[in-house]
mmCIF file of C-alpha atoms in Angstrom:
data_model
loop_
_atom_site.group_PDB
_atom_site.id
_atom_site.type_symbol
_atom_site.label_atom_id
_atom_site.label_comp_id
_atom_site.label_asym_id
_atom_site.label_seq_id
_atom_site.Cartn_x
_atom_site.Cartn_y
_atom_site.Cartn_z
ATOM 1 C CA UNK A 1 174.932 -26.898 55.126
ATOM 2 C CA UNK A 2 176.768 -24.529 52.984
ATOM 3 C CA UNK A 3 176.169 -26.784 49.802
ATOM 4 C CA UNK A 4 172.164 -26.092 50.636
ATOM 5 C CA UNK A 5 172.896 -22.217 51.209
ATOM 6 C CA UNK A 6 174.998 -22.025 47.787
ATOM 7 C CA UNK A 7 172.457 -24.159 46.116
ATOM 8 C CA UNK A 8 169.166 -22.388 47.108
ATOM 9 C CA UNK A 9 170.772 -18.819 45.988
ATOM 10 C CA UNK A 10 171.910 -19.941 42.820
ATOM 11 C CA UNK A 11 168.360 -20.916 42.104
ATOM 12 C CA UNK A 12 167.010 -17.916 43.333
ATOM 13 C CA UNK A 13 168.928 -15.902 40.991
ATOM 14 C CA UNK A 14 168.572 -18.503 37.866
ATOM 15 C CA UNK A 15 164.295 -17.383 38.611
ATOM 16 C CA UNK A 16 164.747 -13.858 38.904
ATOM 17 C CA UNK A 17 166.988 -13.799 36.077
ATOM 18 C CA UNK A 18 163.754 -15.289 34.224
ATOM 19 C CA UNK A 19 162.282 -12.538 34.970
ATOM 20 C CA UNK A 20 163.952 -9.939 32.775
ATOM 21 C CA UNK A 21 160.477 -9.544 30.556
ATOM 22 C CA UNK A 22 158.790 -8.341 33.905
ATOM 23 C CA UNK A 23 157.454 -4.486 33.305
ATOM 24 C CA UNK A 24 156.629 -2.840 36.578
ATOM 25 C CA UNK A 25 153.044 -0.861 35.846
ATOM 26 C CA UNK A 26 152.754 2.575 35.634
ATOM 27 C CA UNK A 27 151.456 4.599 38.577
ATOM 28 C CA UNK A 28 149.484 7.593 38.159
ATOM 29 C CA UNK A 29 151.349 11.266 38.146
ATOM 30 C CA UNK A 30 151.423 12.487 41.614
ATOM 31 C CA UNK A 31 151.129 16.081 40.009
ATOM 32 C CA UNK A 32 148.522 18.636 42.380
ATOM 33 C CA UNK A 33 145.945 20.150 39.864
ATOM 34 C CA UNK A 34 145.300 23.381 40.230
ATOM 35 C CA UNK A 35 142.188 24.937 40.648
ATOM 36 C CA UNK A 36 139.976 26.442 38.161
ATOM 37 C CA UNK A 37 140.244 30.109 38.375
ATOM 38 C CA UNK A 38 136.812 31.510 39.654
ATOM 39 C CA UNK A 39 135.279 33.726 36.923
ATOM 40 C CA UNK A 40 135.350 37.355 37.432
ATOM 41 C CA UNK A 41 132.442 38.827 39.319
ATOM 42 C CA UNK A 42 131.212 42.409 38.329
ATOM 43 C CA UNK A 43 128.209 44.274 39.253
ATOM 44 C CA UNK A 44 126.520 43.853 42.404
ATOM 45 C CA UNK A 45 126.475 40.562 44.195
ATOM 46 C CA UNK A 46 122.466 39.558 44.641
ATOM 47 C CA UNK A 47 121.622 36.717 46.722
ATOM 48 C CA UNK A 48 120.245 33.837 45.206
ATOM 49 C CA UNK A 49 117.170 31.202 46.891
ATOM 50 C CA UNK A 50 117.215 27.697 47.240
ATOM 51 C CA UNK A 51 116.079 27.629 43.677
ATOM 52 C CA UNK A 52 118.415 30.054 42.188
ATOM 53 C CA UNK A 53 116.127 33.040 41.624
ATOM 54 C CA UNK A 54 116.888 36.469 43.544
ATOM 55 C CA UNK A 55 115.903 37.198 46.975
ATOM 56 C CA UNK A 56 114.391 39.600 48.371
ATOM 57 C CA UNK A 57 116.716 41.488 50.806
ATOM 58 C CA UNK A 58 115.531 44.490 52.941
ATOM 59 C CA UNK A 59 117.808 47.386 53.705
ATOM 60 C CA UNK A 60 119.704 47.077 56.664
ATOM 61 C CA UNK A 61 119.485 49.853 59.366
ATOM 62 C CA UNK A 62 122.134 50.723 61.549
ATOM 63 C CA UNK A 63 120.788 51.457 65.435
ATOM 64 C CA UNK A 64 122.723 53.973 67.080
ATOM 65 C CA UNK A 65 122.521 52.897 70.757
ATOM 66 C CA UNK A 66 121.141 56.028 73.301
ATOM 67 C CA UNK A 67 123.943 57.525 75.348
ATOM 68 C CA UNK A 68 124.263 54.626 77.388
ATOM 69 C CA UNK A 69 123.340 54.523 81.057
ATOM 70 C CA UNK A 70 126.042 53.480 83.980
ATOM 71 C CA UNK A 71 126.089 51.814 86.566
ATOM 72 C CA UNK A 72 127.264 53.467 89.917
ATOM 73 C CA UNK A 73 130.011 51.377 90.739
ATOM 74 C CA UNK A 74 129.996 49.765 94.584
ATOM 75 C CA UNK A 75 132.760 51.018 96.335
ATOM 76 C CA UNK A 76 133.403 48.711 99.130
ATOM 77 C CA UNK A 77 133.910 50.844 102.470
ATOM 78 C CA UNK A 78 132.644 48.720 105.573
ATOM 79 C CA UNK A 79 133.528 45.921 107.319
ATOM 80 C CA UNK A 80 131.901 41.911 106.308
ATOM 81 C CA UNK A 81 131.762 38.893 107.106
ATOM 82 C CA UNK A 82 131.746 36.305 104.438
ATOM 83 C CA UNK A 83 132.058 32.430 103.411
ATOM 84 C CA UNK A 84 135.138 32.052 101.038
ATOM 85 C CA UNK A 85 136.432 29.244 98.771
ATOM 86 C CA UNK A 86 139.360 28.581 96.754
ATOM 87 C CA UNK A 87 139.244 30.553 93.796
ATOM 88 C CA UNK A 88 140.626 29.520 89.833
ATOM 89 C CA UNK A 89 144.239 28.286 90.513
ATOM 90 C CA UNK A 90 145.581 29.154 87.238
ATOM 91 C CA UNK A 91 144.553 33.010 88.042
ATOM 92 C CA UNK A 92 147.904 34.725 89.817
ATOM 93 C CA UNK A 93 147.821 37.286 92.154
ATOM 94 C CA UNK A 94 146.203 38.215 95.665
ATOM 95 C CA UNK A 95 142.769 38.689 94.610
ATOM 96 C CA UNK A 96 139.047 37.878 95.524
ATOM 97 C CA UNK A 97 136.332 37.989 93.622
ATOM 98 C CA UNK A 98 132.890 38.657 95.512
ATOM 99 C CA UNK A 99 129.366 40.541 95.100
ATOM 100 C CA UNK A 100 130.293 43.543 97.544
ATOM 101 C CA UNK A 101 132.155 45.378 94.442
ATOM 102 C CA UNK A 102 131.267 46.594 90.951
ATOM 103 C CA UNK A 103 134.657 47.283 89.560
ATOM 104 C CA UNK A 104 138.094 46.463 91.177
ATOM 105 C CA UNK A 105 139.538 47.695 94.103
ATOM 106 C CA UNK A 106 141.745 46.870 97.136
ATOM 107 C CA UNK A 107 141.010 45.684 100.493
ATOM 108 C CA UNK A 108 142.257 43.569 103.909
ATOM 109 C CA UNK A 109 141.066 40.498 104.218
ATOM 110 C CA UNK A 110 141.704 38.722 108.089
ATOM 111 C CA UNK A 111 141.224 35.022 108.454
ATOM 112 C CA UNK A 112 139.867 33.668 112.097
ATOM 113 C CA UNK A 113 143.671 32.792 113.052
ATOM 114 C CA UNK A 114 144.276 36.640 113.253
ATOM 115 C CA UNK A 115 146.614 36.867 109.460
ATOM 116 C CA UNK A 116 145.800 39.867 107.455
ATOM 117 C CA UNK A 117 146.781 40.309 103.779
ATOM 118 C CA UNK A 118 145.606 42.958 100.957
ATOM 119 C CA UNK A 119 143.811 42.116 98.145
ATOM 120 C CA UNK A 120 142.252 43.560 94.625
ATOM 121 C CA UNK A 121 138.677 42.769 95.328
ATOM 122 C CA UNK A 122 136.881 41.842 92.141
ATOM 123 C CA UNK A 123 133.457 41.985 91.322
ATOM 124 C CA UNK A 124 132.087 37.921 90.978
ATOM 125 C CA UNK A 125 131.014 37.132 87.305
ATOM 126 C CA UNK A 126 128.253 34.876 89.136
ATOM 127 C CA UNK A 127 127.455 37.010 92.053
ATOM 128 C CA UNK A 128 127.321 33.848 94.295
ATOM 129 C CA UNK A 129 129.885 33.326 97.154
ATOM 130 C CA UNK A 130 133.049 34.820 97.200
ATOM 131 C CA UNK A 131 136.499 32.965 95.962
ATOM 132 C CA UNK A 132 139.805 33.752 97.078
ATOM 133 C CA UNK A 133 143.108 33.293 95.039
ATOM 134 C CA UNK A 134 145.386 30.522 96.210
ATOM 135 C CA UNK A 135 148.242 32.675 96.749
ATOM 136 C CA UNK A 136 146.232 35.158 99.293
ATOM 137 C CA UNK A 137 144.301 31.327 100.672
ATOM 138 C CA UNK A 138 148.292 30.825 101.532
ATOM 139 C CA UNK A 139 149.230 34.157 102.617
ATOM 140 C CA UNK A 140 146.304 33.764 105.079
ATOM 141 C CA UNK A 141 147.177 30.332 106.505
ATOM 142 C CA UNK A 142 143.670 28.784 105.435
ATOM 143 C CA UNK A 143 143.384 25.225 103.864
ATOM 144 C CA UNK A 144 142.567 25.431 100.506
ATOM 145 C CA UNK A 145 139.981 22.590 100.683
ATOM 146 C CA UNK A 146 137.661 24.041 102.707
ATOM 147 C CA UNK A 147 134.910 26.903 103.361
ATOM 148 C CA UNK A 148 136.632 29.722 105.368
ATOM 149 C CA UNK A 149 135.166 32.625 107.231
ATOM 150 C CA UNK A 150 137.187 36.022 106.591
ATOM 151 C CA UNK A 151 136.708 39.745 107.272
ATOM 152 C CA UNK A 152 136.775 41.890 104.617
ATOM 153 C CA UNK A 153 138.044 45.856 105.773
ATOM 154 C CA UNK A 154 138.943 48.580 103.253
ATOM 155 C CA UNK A 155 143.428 48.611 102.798
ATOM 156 C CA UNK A 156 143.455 51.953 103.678
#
């Protein structure tokens, strides 16, 4: 066994020694190229059409909007009844958005099970039913998988 080992390296290095006129080829020079500098622009820049000729471009006018008109904002003051669901998860807090406000405030919420907690009501993006954070859903004793009925009162 070790006369076949000795014997079949010896010929392998008697054929690569044959190979001593062997030239690897060159590779191409991984160099980056730079870019070509842009030429130098002066005078005014005028656009140019599909075709290369100039294009007509009127002047713009700059609207300046009429004092603009606000909103009263909906301050929340009664007492409601509404249908709540879980609100975005990721959002911290004890919060809950709904249609009865147009700009943040707070306010106790009560859950049929008699638990009260305050809130930041905050006015609903879609204006459809009301969502309540999971951390006042919690603080309420609800299940956060279902529809709940709550009372909304001012904090104060």
């Amino acid at each position: 066994m070790r006369l076949l080992t000795l014997t079949s390296s010896a010929l392998s290095l008697l054929l690569l020694g044959g190979c001593g006129d062997f030239e690897m080829p060159k590779l191409p020079s991984l160099k980056k190229e730079e870019p070509a500098p842009l030429p130098e622009q002066t005078g005014p820049q005028v656009p140019l059409d599909a075709t290369g000729g100039a294009l007509d471009v009127p002047e713009q006018t700059v609207e300046v909007p009429a004092e603009e008109e606000v909103a009263p904002e909906t301050v929340f003051t009664g007492t409601e009844q509404v249908i709540a669901s879980l609100g975005d998860p990721a959002v911290p807090g004890l919060w809950m958005e709904t249609s009865l406000v147009s700009s943040p405030q707070k306010a106790r919420l009560r859950s049929a099970n008699g638990s009260e907690v305050v809130v930041t009501l905050k006015p609903s993006p879609t204006g459809g039913s009301a969502r309540v954070s999971i951390a006042a859903m919690r603080a309420l004793g609800v299940p956060l998988t279902e529809l709940v009925e709550l009372q909304v009162r001012p904090a104060s």
